[in-house]
Amino acid sequence: MPHPTPDVIPDVAIIGAGPAGLMAAEIAAAAGLRVAVFDHAPTPARKLLLAGRGGLNLTHSEPLDRFLPRYGAAEPLFRRLLAGFSPDDLRGWAAGLGIETFVGSSGRVFPVQMKASTLVRAWLRRLDGLGVTLHSRHRWTGWDDTGALTFRTGEDVVTVAPRATLLALGGASWPRTGSDGGWVPLLEGLGVEVAPLVPSNMGFEVPWSDHLRDRFAGQPVKSVGLSAAGRRLKGEFVITGTGIEGGAVYALSAPLRDAITREGWATLTLDLLPDMAEAELVKRLRRRGAESLSTFLKKSLSLTGPRAALLREFAPAAELTDPVALARQIKGLSVVLTGVRPIERAISSAGGVRLSELDDRLMLTRRPGLFLAGEMLDWEAPTGGYLLQGCFAMGVAAGKGMVEWLR
């Protein structure tokens, strides 16, 4: 891949070849700007390809009045961003690449082929047709004394002086894909306020007994209710050797993480039989005769395997013999979480550049011409398509913002 030279200076340099960066490149190039994309990895879209191993959950089909609150404190920003690039727009964009999508039973949206690689190849062909140049194995190292961007590629140092720059370098999860947070000191050196990067959509540590860990690590716990910080949902999670992880846990990860940060621990409440009212449960438990509790729970309530093991693990022994107390435990079992899994193992990260540092075009107010997008910014969302939708929408907004600013 040729190095940029003073004879071919891009209008726009985009650092980071993920969803936000590539989408911004498409928008800017389609507007007639010369666009160069730089990435330290040997190939683009590595994190997107890794995420696509499970089918590439692009977005979600739920109405926007339910979709937008998934972004928490950043909802006002995403209300504006999704007005410019909605879930329907994302599906239409994919269709334009020849990638048809479908809505799964959970409401999540996937490519029909359930592959990220097909979409990425079609996208790169489109970008190439628009004249976008991709420069791999270029690690951004900051700016030189003239304000030009500096990159290290092998043993060489390359400088580029574009008219506008977009940083889309990701957060600090999955560092092997390039999201290692190495940009933090560079931006802090400009005086930019950066919230500490912390794990998001991650697992938690639970001090299991040896019996539960040895018998049930790796097994899913299905069709349970989970609640924390006033929010309740139904789903499933997986028991691991160190604790718990999985989609339902990720959806509650932000308040649980924040509680652990404040208190050193957090409580996740489980409803082991979410489809049965507590009164009905008490009624059934009172019918127990001389049979063992395990046998009764299995025959009368279909409470077996890891769900039964969790009840034994956390319910006080004295409450297992009283129908009312036992029903209360089954419907509201307290699981104490003692730690958060490392950010390197998290699906995404929270924290990053404070939104107050940016204008409506996603440009840094203290450095005109420098735009930011994606997980570098201080926002988070649960899995389910909300993360990718947010990154795509930010890329569109940043691309349009650069076009507007340059013109």
Short mmCIF file of C-alpha atoms in Angstrom, two decimals:
data_model
loop_
_atom_site.label_atom_id
_atom_site.label_comp_id
_atom_site.label_asym_id
_atom_site.label_seq_id
_atom_site.Cartn_x
_atom_site.Cartn_y
_atom_site.Cartn_z
CA MET A 1 0.00 0.00 0.00
CA PRO A 2 1.61 3.32 -1.00
CA HIS A 3 2.43 5.92 1.62
CA PRO A 4 0.76 9.33 1.35
CA THR A 5 3.12 11.90 -0.10
CA PRO A 6 3.03 15.71 -0.25
CA ASP A 7 1.83 15.36 -3.86
CA VAL A 8 -1.29 13.42 -2.82
CA ILE A 9 -2.55 15.01 0.38
CA PRO A 10 -6.01 13.78 1.45
CA ASP A 11 -8.76 16.18 2.30
CA VAL A 12 -9.74 13.83 5.11
CA ALA A 13 -7.64 11.41 7.14
CA ILE A 14 -9.57 8.80 9.09
CA ILE A 15 -7.68 6.89 11.75
CA GLY A 16 -9.39 3.61 12.59
CA ALA A 17 -10.95 1.23 10.07
CA GLY A 18 -13.92 0.11 12.12
CA PRO A 19 -17.64 0.71 11.50
CA ALA A 20 -17.57 4.40 12.48
CA GLY A 21 -14.40 5.19 10.55
CA LEU A 22 -15.37 3.35 7.37
CA MET A 23 -18.86 4.83 7.38
CA ALA A 24 -17.44 8.34 7.72
CA ALA A 25 -15.05 7.54 4.88
CA GLU A 26 -17.96 6.54 2.65
CA ILE A 27 -19.93 9.70 3.42
CA ALA A 28 -16.96 12.01 2.85
CA ALA A 29 -15.79 10.27 -0.32
CA ALA A 30 -19.31 10.23 -1.77
CA ALA A 31 -19.31 14.01 -1.31
CA GLY A 32 -16.23 14.26 -3.52
CA LEU A 33 -13.51 14.55 -0.87
CA ARG A 34 -10.17 12.74 -1.09
CA VAL A 35 -10.20 10.27 1.82
CA ALA A 36 -7.39 8.18 3.30
CA VAL A 37 -8.05 5.62 6.04
CA PHE A 38 -5.23 4.53 8.35
CA ASP A 39 -5.23 1.52 10.64
CA HIS A 40 -2.48 -0.18 12.61
CA ALA A 41 -3.79 -3.67 11.77
CA PRO A 42 -2.87 -5.56 8.59
CA THR A 43 -6.53 -5.64 7.48
CA PRO A 44 -9.51 -3.32 8.09
CA ALA A 45 -12.63 -3.95 10.16
CA ARG A 46 -11.03 -6.59 12.39
CA LYS A 47 -13.30 -5.95 15.36
CA LEU A 48 -16.37 -6.00 13.13
CA LEU A 49 -15.27 -9.34 11.69
CA LEU A 50 -14.67 -10.73 15.16
CA ALA A 51 -18.11 -9.55 16.32
CA GLY A 52 -19.61 -11.17 13.24
CA ARG A 53 -18.60 -14.66 14.29
CA GLY A 54 -21.94 -14.92 16.05
CA GLY A 55 -23.90 -13.73 13.01
CA LEU A 56 -23.26 -9.94 13.05
CA ASN A 57 -26.11 -8.36 14.98
CA LEU A 58 -26.32 -5.08 13.02
CA THR A 59 -29.19 -3.36 14.80
CA HIS A 60 -32.55 -3.97 16.49
CA SER A 61 -36.08 -3.73 15.16
CA GLU A 62 -37.79 -2.29 18.22
CA PRO A 63 -39.50 1.13 17.96
CA LEU A 64 -37.32 4.16 18.60
CA ASP A 65 -39.20 5.06 21.79
CA ARG A 66 -37.81 1.83 23.25
CA PHE A 67 -34.55 1.86 21.27
CA LEU A 68 -33.25 5.26 22.32
CA PRO A 69 -33.39 4.75 26.12
CA ARG A 70 -30.85 1.92 25.68
CA TYR A 71 -28.21 4.66 25.43
CA GLY A 72 -28.82 5.88 28.97
CA ALA A 73 -27.39 9.29 29.71
CA ALA A 74 -26.32 9.68 26.06
CA GLU A 75 -29.92 9.35 24.79
CA PRO A 76 -30.15 13.02 23.72
CA LEU A 77 -27.11 12.57 21.48
CA PHE A 78 -28.43 9.39 19.93
CA ARG A 79 -31.86 10.86 19.39
CA ARG A 80 -30.17 13.26 16.99
CA LEU A 81 -27.79 10.67 15.51
CA LEU A 82 -30.49 8.08 14.79
CA ALA A 83 -32.64 10.76 13.22
CA GLY A 84 -29.84 11.00 10.67
CA PHE A 85 -29.22 7.26 10.32
CA SER A 86 -31.94 5.04 11.78
CA PRO A 87 -32.10 1.24 12.10
CA ASP A 88 -34.18 1.22 8.89
CA ASP A 89 -31.50 3.32 7.20
CA LEU A 90 -28.86 0.83 8.29
CA ARG A 91 -30.83 -2.07 6.81
CA GLY A 92 -31.29 -0.09 3.60
CA TRP A 93 -27.56 0.66 3.45
CA ALA A 94 -26.75 -3.04 3.85
CA ALA A 95 -29.24 -3.90 1.11
CA GLY A 96 -27.42 -1.44 -1.15
CA LEU A 97 -24.30 -3.55 -0.64
CA GLY A 98 -26.26 -6.64 -1.67
CA ILE A 99 -26.63 -7.80 1.95
CA GLU A 100 -30.21 -8.70 2.79
CA THR A 101 -31.18 -8.72 6.46
CA PHE A 102 -33.82 -10.37 8.60
CA VAL A 103 -35.36 -9.83 12.02
CA GLY A 104 -34.77 -12.69 14.44
CA SER A 105 -37.20 -13.92 17.06
CA SER A 106 -35.60 -11.61 19.63
CA GLY A 107 -36.07 -8.57 17.39
CA ARG A 108 -32.39 -8.41 16.53
CA VAL A 109 -31.40 -7.75 12.92
CA PHE A 110 -28.85 -9.96 11.14
CA PRO A 111 -27.56 -10.46 7.58
CA VAL A 112 -29.33 -13.40 5.94
CA GLN A 113 -25.96 -15.04 5.36
CA MET A 114 -25.06 -14.53 9.04
CA LYS A 115 -21.54 -13.47 8.03
CA ALA A 116 -19.59 -10.28 8.58
CA SER A 117 -16.96 -11.11 5.96
CA THR A 118 -19.41 -10.86 3.05
CA LEU A 119 -20.57 -7.42 4.14
CA VAL A 120 -17.02 -6.19 4.74
CA ARG A 121 -15.83 -7.32 1.31
CA ALA A 122 -18.76 -5.60 -0.43
CA TRP A 123 -18.18 -2.45 1.63
CA LEU A 124 -14.47 -2.31 0.80
CA ARG A 125 -15.30 -2.66 -2.91
CA ARG A 126 -17.64 0.31 -2.63
CA LEU A 127 -15.02 2.40 -0.81
CA ASP A 128 -12.42 1.53 -3.41
CA GLY A 129 -14.83 2.63 -6.13
CA LEU A 130 -15.23 5.96 -4.33
CA GLY A 131 -11.46 6.45 -4.35
CA VAL A 132 -10.87 5.83 -0.63
CA THR A 133 -7.30 4.67 0.03
CA LEU A 134 -6.62 2.23 2.86
CA HIS A 135 -3.25 2.31 4.60
CA SER A 136 -2.70 -0.72 6.84
CA ARG A 137 0.03 -1.22 9.46
CA HIS A 138 0.08 2.50 10.22
CA ARG A 139 0.03 3.21 13.95
CA TRP A 140 -0.92 6.78 14.79
CA THR A 141 1.59 8.40 17.15
CA GLY A 142 0.23 11.95 17.40
CA TRP A 143 1.23 15.21 15.70
CA ASP A 144 4.53 16.77 14.76
CA ASP A 145 5.57 20.37 15.42
CA THR A 146 3.70 21.61 12.34
CA GLY A 147 0.45 19.93 13.38
CA ALA A 148 0.71 17.13 10.81
CA LEU A 149 -0.38 13.63 11.78
CA THR A 150 2.45 11.17 12.43
CA PHE A 151 2.33 7.42 11.87
CA ARG A 152 4.80 4.66 12.46
CA THR A 153 4.82 1.94 9.80
CA GLY A 154 7.55 -0.64 10.30
CA GLU A 155 10.75 1.31 10.85
CA ASP A 156 9.48 4.38 9.03
CA VAL A 157 7.65 7.49 10.22
CA VAL A 158 5.04 8.96 7.87
CA THR A 159 3.50 12.41 8.21
CA VAL A 160 0.18 13.49 6.70
CA ALA A 161 -1.40 16.94 6.77
CA PRO A 162 -5.09 16.58 5.85
CA ARG A 163 -7.64 19.37 5.95
CA ALA A 164 -9.74 17.41 8.48
CA THR A 165 -9.12 14.35 10.63
CA LEU A 166 -11.44 11.81 12.20
CA LEU A 167 -10.29 9.65 15.09
CA ALA A 168 -12.28 6.41 15.35
CA LEU A 169 -9.89 4.29 17.37
CA GLY A 170 -12.33 2.41 19.58
CA GLY A 171 -12.27 2.06 23.34
CA ALA A 172 -10.15 -0.44 25.27
CA SER A 173 -11.91 -3.79 24.86
CA TRP A 174 -10.55 -6.53 22.59
CA PRO A 175 -7.09 -4.88 22.42
CA ARG A 176 -5.83 -7.50 19.97
CA THR A 177 -8.10 -5.89 17.36
CA GLY A 178 -6.54 -2.49 17.97
CA SER A 179 -8.87 -1.03 20.60
CA ASP A 180 -6.24 -0.57 23.29
CA GLY A 181 -6.93 2.96 24.53
CA GLY A 182 -3.47 4.13 23.48
CA TRP A 183 -4.97 7.39 22.22
CA VAL A 184 -5.94 8.58 25.71
CA PRO A 185 -2.67 10.38 26.63
CA LEU A 186 -2.49 11.97 23.17
CA LEU A 187 -5.88 13.64 23.59
CA GLU A 188 -5.34 14.45 27.25
CA GLY A 189 -2.20 16.24 26.09
CA LEU A 190 -4.49 18.60 24.17
CA GLY A 191 -6.41 19.34 27.36
CA VAL A 192 -9.34 17.14 26.33
CA GLU A 193 -11.30 15.69 29.25
CA VAL A 194 -11.43 11.89 29.05
CA ALA A 195 -13.54 9.78 31.40
CA PRO A 196 -11.68 6.65 32.57
CA LEU A 197 -12.19 3.68 30.25
CA VAL A 198 -14.02 0.86 32.02
CA PRO A 199 -15.47 -2.48 30.88
CA SER A 200 -19.01 -2.64 29.52
CA ASN A 201 -21.09 -5.64 28.46
CA MET A 202 -18.83 -7.89 30.49
CA GLY A 203 -19.01 -10.74 32.95
CA PHE A 204 -18.82 -10.58 36.73
CA GLU A 205 -17.00 -12.53 39.39
CA VAL A 206 -18.89 -14.71 41.86
CA PRO A 207 -17.17 -16.70 44.65
CA TRP A 208 -18.70 -20.08 43.78
CA SER A 209 -18.40 -23.10 46.00
CA ASP A 210 -16.15 -25.79 44.57
CA HIS A 211 -19.21 -28.03 44.10
CA LEU A 212 -21.11 -25.56 41.94
CA ARG A 213 -18.04 -24.55 39.93
CA ASP A 214 -16.97 -28.13 39.25
CA ARG A 215 -20.45 -29.32 38.25
CA PHE A 216 -21.93 -26.36 36.41
CA ALA A 217 -19.19 -24.13 35.00
CA GLY A 218 -19.92 -23.67 31.30
CA GLN A 219 -23.63 -24.44 31.59
CA PRO A 220 -26.37 -21.96 30.62
CA VAL A 221 -29.07 -20.83 33.02
CA LYS A 222 -32.13 -20.35 30.85
CA SER A 223 -35.50 -18.62 31.22
CA VAL A 224 -34.82 -16.72 34.42
CA GLY A 225 -35.67 -13.21 35.53
CA LEU A 226 -32.84 -10.85 36.42
CA SER A 227 -33.08 -7.52 38.15
CA ALA A 228 -30.72 -4.82 39.39
CA ALA A 229 -31.01 -1.11 40.11
CA GLY A 230 -34.76 -1.13 39.50
CA ARG A 231 -34.56 -2.75 36.08
CA ARG A 232 -35.94 -6.22 35.39
CA LEU A 233 -35.67 -8.48 32.35
CA LYS A 234 -36.02 -12.10 31.35
CA GLY A 235 -33.23 -14.00 29.63
CA GLU A 236 -30.34 -16.33 30.20
CA PHE A 237 -26.71 -16.32 31.24
CA VAL A 238 -23.81 -18.74 31.59
CA ILE A 239 -22.07 -19.94 34.73
CA THR A 240 -18.31 -19.65 34.27
CA GLY A 241 -15.41 -20.79 36.40
CA THR A 242 -15.06 -17.28 37.78
CA GLY A 243 -18.66 -16.04 37.81
CA ILE A 244 -21.35 -15.24 35.24
CA GLU A 245 -21.62 -13.81 31.75
CA GLY A 246 -24.08 -13.68 28.88
CA GLY A 247 -26.64 -11.46 27.19
CA ALA A 248 -28.99 -10.93 30.12
CA VAL A 249 -26.08 -10.06 32.40
CA TYR A 250 -24.62 -7.65 29.86
CA ALA A 251 -27.92 -5.79 29.69
CA LEU A 252 -27.57 -4.99 33.40
CA SER A 253 -23.80 -4.60 33.44
CA ALA A 254 -23.63 -0.81 33.78
CA PRO A 255 -25.49 -0.44 37.12
CA LEU A 256 -23.85 -3.59 38.49
CA ARG A 257 -20.39 -2.33 37.54
CA ASP A 258 -21.08 1.06 39.06
CA ALA A 259 -22.29 -0.52 42.31
CA ILE A 260 -19.12 -2.60 42.57
CA THR A 261 -17.04 0.52 41.95
CA ARG A 262 -18.84 2.32 44.80
CA GLU A 263 -19.31 -0.49 47.32
CA GLY A 264 -16.93 -3.27 46.31
CA TRP A 265 -19.83 -5.62 45.60
CA ALA A 266 -23.25 -5.71 43.94
CA THR A 267 -26.39 -7.82 44.18
CA LEU A 268 -28.05 -9.41 41.18
CA THR A 269 -31.53 -10.72 41.96
CA LEU A 270 -32.73 -13.85 40.15
CA ASP A 271 -36.29 -15.07 39.64
CA LEU A 272 -35.79 -18.77 38.99
CA LEU A 273 -39.43 -19.26 37.93
CA PRO A 274 -40.42 -15.97 36.27
CA ASP A 275 -43.59 -17.37 34.71
CA MET A 276 -45.12 -18.48 38.02
CA ALA A 277 -46.68 -16.12 40.56
CA GLU A 278 -45.32 -16.30 44.09
CA ALA A 279 -48.77 -17.19 45.52
CA GLU A 280 -49.07 -20.17 43.19
CA LEU A 281 -45.54 -21.20 44.10
CA VAL A 282 -46.36 -21.15 47.83
CA LYS A 283 -49.47 -23.22 47.14
CA ARG A 284 -47.44 -25.90 45.37
CA LEU A 285 -44.66 -25.93 47.94
CA ARG A 286 -47.19 -26.63 50.71
CA ARG A 287 -48.09 -29.90 49.00
CA ARG A 288 -44.69 -31.37 49.62
CA GLY A 289 -44.78 -34.65 51.49
CA ALA A 290 -41.92 -36.79 52.74
CA GLU A 291 -39.91 -36.67 49.49
CA SER A 292 -36.59 -34.83 49.39
CA LEU A 293 -36.50 -31.18 48.40
CA SER A 294 -34.53 -31.96 45.23
CA THR A 295 -37.07 -34.53 44.11
CA PHE A 296 -40.00 -32.27 44.88
CA LEU A 297 -38.50 -29.28 43.08
CA LYS A 298 -37.83 -31.46 40.06
CA LYS A 299 -41.26 -33.14 39.90
CA SER A 300 -43.49 -30.26 40.92
CA LEU A 301 -41.64 -27.20 39.63
CA SER A 302 -39.24 -28.53 36.97
CA LEU A 303 -36.51 -26.76 38.92
CA THR A 304 -33.39 -28.76 38.14
CA GLY A 305 -29.78 -28.44 37.03
CA PRO A 306 -28.04 -25.10 37.44
CA ARG A 307 -31.19 -23.27 38.59
CA ALA A 308 -31.64 -25.71 41.46
CA ALA A 309 -27.92 -25.51 42.20
CA LEU A 310 -28.10 -21.71 42.41
CA LEU A 311 -30.95 -21.99 44.89
CA ARG A 312 -28.87 -24.31 47.07
CA GLU A 313 -25.85 -22.06 46.70
CA PHE A 314 -27.41 -18.79 47.85
CA ALA A 315 -30.64 -19.48 49.77
CA PRO A 316 -30.16 -19.71 53.55
CA ALA A 317 -30.58 -23.33 54.67
CA ALA A 318 -33.21 -22.35 57.22
CA GLU A 319 -35.48 -20.98 54.48
CA LEU A 320 -35.45 -24.14 52.37
CA THR A 321 -37.94 -25.90 54.66
CA ASP A 322 -40.59 -23.18 54.93
CA PRO A 323 -42.91 -22.88 51.88
CA VAL A 324 -43.35 -19.10 52.16
CA ALA A 325 -39.64 -18.40 52.72
CA LEU A 326 -38.61 -20.85 49.99
CA ALA A 327 -41.02 -19.26 47.50
CA ARG A 328 -39.55 -15.87 48.34
CA GLN A 329 -36.05 -17.18 47.64
CA ILE A 330 -37.06 -18.78 44.33
CA LYS A 331 -38.66 -15.54 43.17
CA GLY A 332 -35.92 -13.26 44.49
CA LEU A 333 -32.61 -15.05 44.95
CA SER A 334 -29.77 -12.67 45.80
CA VAL A 335 -26.48 -13.43 44.04
CA VAL A 336 -23.55 -11.39 45.30
CA LEU A 337 -21.10 -10.20 42.65
CA THR A 338 -17.65 -9.41 43.99
CA GLY A 339 -15.81 -8.15 40.93
CA VAL A 340 -15.88 -7.14 37.29
CA ARG A 341 -14.11 -9.12 34.59
CA PRO A 342 -11.15 -7.30 32.99
CA ILE A 343 -11.74 -4.72 30.27
CA GLU A 344 -9.64 -6.83 27.89
CA ARG A 345 -12.35 -9.50 28.07
CA ALA A 346 -15.30 -7.12 27.76
CA ILE A 347 -17.40 -6.84 24.62
CA SER A 348 -17.15 -3.07 24.74
CA SER A 349 -15.96 -0.28 26.99
CA ALA A 350 -17.48 2.80 28.57
CA GLY A 351 -15.81 6.09 29.31
CA GLY A 352 -13.82 8.10 26.80
CA VAL A 353 -13.90 11.67 25.55
CA ARG A 354 -16.61 13.65 27.31
CA LEU A 355 -19.48 14.55 25.00
CA SER A 356 -19.25 18.14 26.24
CA GLU A 357 -15.92 18.41 24.38
CA LEU A 358 -17.68 18.09 21.00
CA ASP A 359 -19.95 20.27 18.92
CA ASP A 360 -22.99 18.98 17.04
CA ARG A 361 -20.76 17.84 14.17
CA LEU A 362 -18.71 15.62 16.54
CA MET A 363 -15.76 18.01 16.18
CA LEU A 364 -13.56 18.89 19.16
CA THR A 365 -14.32 22.48 20.10
CA ARG A 366 -10.76 23.02 21.32
CA ARG A 367 -9.20 21.73 18.07
CA PRO A 368 -11.17 22.67 14.94
CA GLY A 369 -10.87 20.11 12.15
CA LEU A 370 -10.43 17.15 14.52
CA PHE A 371 -13.52 14.94 14.71
CA LEU A 372 -14.21 11.89 16.90
CA ALA A 373 -16.62 8.96 16.59
CA GLY A 374 -17.35 5.49 17.94
CA GLU A 375 -16.31 3.98 21.25
CA MET A 376 -13.72 6.68 21.85
CA LEU A 377 -16.58 8.80 23.17
CA ASP A 378 -18.18 8.55 26.61
CA TRP A 379 -21.28 6.44 25.92
CA GLU A 380 -22.31 2.83 26.21
CA ALA A 381 -25.14 0.57 25.14
CA PRO A 382 -26.09 -3.05 25.70
CA THR A 383 -25.55 -5.78 23.15
CA GLY A 384 -28.43 -6.49 20.81
CA GLY A 385 -27.49 -4.27 17.88
CA TYR A 386 -27.41 -1.00 19.82
CA LEU A 387 -23.62 -0.76 19.86
CA LEU A 388 -23.14 -1.23 16.12
CA GLN A 389 -26.10 1.00 15.30
CA GLY A 390 -24.55 3.71 17.44
CA CYS A 391 -21.15 3.41 15.76
CA PHE A 392 -22.62 3.44 12.24
CA ALA A 393 -24.78 6.47 13.06
CA MET A 394 -21.80 8.31 14.55
CA GLY A 395 -19.79 7.58 11.42
CA VAL A 396 -22.53 9.09 9.27
CA ALA A 397 -22.74 12.18 11.49
CA ALA A 398 -18.96 12.66 11.57
CA GLY A 399 -18.70 12.20 7.81
CA LYS A 400 -21.39 14.80 7.20
CA GLY A 401 -19.80 17.05 9.81
CA MET A 402 -16.43 16.99 8.02
CA VAL A 403 -18.05 17.71 4.66
CA GLU A 404 -19.94 20.66 6.14
CA TRP A 405 -16.90 22.04 7.93
CA LEU A 406 -14.62 21.79 4.89
CA ARG A 407 -17.12 23.48 2.63
#
